[in-house]
Tab-separated table of C-alpha atoms in Angstrom:
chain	number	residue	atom	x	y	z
M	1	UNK	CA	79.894	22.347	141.768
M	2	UNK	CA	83.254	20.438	143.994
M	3	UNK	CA	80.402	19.069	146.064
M	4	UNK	CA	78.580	16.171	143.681
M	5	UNK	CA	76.878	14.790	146.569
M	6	UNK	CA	74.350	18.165	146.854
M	7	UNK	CA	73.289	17.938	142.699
M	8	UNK	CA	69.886	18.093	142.026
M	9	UNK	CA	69.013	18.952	145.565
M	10	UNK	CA	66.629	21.945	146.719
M	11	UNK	CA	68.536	25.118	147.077
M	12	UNK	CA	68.065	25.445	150.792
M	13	UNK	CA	69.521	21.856	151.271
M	14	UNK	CA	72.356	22.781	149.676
M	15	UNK	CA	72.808	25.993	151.315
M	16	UNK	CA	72.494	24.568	154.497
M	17	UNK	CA	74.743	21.314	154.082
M	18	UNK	CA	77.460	23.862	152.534
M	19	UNK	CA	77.288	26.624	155.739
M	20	UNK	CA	77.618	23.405	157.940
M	21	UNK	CA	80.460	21.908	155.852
M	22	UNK	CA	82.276	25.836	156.448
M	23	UNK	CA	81.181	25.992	160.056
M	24	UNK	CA	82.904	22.528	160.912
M	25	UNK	CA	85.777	23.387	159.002
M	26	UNK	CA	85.861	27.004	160.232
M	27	UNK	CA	85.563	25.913	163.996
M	28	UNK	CA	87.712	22.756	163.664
M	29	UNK	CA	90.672	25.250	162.713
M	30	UNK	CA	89.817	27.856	164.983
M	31	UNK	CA	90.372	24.620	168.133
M	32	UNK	CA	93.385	23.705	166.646
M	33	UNK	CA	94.881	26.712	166.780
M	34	UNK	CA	94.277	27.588	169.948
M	35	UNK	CA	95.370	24.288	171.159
M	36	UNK	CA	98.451	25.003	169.092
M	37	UNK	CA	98.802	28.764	170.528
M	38	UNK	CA	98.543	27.159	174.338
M	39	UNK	CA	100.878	24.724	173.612
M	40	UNK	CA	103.367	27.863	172.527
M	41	UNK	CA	102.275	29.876	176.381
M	42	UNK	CA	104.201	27.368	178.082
M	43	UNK	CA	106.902	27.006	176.173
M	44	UNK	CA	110.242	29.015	177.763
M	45	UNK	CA	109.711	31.212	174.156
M	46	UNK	CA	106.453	31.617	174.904
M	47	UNK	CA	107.347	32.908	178.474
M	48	UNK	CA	109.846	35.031	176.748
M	49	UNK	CA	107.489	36.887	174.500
M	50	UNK	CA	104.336	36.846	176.290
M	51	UNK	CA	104.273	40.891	176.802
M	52	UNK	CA	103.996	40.994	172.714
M	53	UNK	CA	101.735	37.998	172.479
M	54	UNK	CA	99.236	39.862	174.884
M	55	UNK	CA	99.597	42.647	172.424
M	56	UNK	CA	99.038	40.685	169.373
M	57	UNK	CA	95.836	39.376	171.511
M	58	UNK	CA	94.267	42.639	171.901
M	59	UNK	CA	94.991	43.539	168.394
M	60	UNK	CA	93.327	40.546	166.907
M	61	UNK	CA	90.504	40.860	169.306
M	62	UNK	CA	89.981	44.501	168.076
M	63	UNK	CA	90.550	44.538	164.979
M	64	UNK	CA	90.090	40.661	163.491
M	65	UNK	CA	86.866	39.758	163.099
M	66	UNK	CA	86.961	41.601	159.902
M	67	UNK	CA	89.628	39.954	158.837
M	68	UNK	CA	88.104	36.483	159.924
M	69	UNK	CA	84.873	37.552	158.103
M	70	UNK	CA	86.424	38.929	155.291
M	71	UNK	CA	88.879	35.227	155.075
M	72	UNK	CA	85.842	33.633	153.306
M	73	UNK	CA	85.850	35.709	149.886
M	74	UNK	CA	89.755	34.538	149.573
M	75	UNK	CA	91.064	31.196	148.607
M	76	UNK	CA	93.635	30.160	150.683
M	77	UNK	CA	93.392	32.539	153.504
M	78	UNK	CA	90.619	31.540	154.985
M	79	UNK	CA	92.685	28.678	156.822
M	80	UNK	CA	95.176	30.432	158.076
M	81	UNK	CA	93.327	33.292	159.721
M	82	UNK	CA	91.093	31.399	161.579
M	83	UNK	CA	94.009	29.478	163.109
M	84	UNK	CA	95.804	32.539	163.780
M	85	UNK	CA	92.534	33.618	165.595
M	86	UNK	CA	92.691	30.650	167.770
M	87	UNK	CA	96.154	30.318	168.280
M	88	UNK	CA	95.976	34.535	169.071
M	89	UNK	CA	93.428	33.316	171.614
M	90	UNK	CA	90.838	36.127	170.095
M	91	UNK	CA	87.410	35.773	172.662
M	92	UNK	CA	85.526	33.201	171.192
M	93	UNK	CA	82.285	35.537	171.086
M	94	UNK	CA	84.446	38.144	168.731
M	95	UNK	CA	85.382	35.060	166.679
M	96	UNK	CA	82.253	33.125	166.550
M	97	UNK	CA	80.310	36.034	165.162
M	98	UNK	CA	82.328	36.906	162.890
M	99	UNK	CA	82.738	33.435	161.463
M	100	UNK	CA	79.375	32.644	161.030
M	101	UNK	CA	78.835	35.877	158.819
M	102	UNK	CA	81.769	34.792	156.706
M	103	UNK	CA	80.195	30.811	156.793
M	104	UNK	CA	76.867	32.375	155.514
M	105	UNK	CA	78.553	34.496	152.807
M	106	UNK	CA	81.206	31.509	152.066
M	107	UNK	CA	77.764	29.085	151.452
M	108	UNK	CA	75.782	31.718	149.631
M	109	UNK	CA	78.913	31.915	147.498
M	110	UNK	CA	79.110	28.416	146.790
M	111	UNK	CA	75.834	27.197	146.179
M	112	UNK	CA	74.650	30.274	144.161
M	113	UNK	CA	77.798	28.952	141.844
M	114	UNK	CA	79.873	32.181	142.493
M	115	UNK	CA	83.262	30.058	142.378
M	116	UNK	CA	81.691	28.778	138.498
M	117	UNK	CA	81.199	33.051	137.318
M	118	UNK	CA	85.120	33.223	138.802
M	119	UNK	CA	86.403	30.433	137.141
M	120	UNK	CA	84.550	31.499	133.546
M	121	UNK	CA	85.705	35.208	134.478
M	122	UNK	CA	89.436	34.059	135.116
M	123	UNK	CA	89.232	31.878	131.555
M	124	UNK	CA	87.756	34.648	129.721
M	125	UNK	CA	91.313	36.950	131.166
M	126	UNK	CA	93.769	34.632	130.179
M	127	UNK	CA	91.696	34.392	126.746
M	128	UNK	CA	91.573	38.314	126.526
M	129	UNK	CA	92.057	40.624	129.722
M	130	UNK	CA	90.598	43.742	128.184
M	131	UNK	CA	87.541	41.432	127.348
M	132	UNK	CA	87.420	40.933	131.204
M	133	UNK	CA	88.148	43.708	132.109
M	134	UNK	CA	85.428	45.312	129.860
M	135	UNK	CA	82.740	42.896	131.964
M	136	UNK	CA	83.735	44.152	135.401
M	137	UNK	CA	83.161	47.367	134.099
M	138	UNK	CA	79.817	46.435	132.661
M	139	UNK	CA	78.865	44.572	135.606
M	140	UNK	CA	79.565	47.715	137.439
M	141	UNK	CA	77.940	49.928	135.116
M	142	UNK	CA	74.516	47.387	135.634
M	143	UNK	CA	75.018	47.442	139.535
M	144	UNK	CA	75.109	51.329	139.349
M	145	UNK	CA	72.500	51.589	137.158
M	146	UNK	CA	70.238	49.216	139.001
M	147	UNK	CA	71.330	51.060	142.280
M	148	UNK	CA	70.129	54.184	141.367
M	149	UNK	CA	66.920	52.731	139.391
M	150	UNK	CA	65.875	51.539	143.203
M	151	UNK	CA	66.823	55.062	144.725
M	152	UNK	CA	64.667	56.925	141.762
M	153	UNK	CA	62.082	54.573	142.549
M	154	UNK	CA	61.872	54.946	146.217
M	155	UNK	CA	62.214	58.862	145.927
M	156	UNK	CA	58.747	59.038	143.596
């Protein structure tokens, strides 16, 4: 685990201090951005392009709080789309929603040691990538069969 300080604390601690960590981080971007994005309104470009800014603004307020939730399964996206949805000036209701699905995903990632499974996966493809890619297909094949074991269980 990168964060030393939460070892050998209760899960829910560590859950909780990691969703906060995401959510400061998250929202401190999101600010900066938009500070950054008003700064670019007033500028004689900004007056220039304003009629395709306002576009991108309704796109990103349609369409990007997928995109901002779906920022915390990357590495190294995550930044830069929640700038972009500050600096886009996308409602802060879309945005906040959206972000604090991703922060609770991002910290159930994190402190169930998802990053520690990628890293081993990653090793074991450089070692041998038809070795991993023979377990994503088994750990499909389990996920299927444990789907359906649910589904035959709740039709009986």
């Amino acid at each position: 685990m990168e964060y030393g300080f939460l070892a050998g604390h209760p899960f829910v601690v560590v859950y909780l201090a990691l969703f906060g960590i995401v959510f400061l981080r998250a929202q401190a971007t999101y600010w900066l951005g938009r500070l950054l994005g008003a700064g670019l309104y007033r500028t004689r470009l900004g007056a220039r392009i304003e009629p395709r800014l306002e576009r991108s603004r309704a796109i990103i307020d349609r369409y990007g709080p997928p995109a901002v939730t779906a920022s915390f399964f990357t590495i190294g996206l995550q930044t830069a789309v929640n700038a972009t949805a500050g600096a886009t000036r996308m409602r802060f209701i879309r945005y906040l929603i959206a972000m604090l699905a991703g922060c609770a995903a991002w910290a159930a990632i994190y402190s169930l040691g998802g990053i520690a499974i990628l890293t081993a996966w990653w090793r074991a493809f450089t070692y041998s990538p038809p070795l991993a890619i023979a377990l994503l297909v088994a750990l499909a094949g389990a996920i299927a069969w444990w789907s359906q074991r649910g589904r035959a269980r709740d039709a009986t």
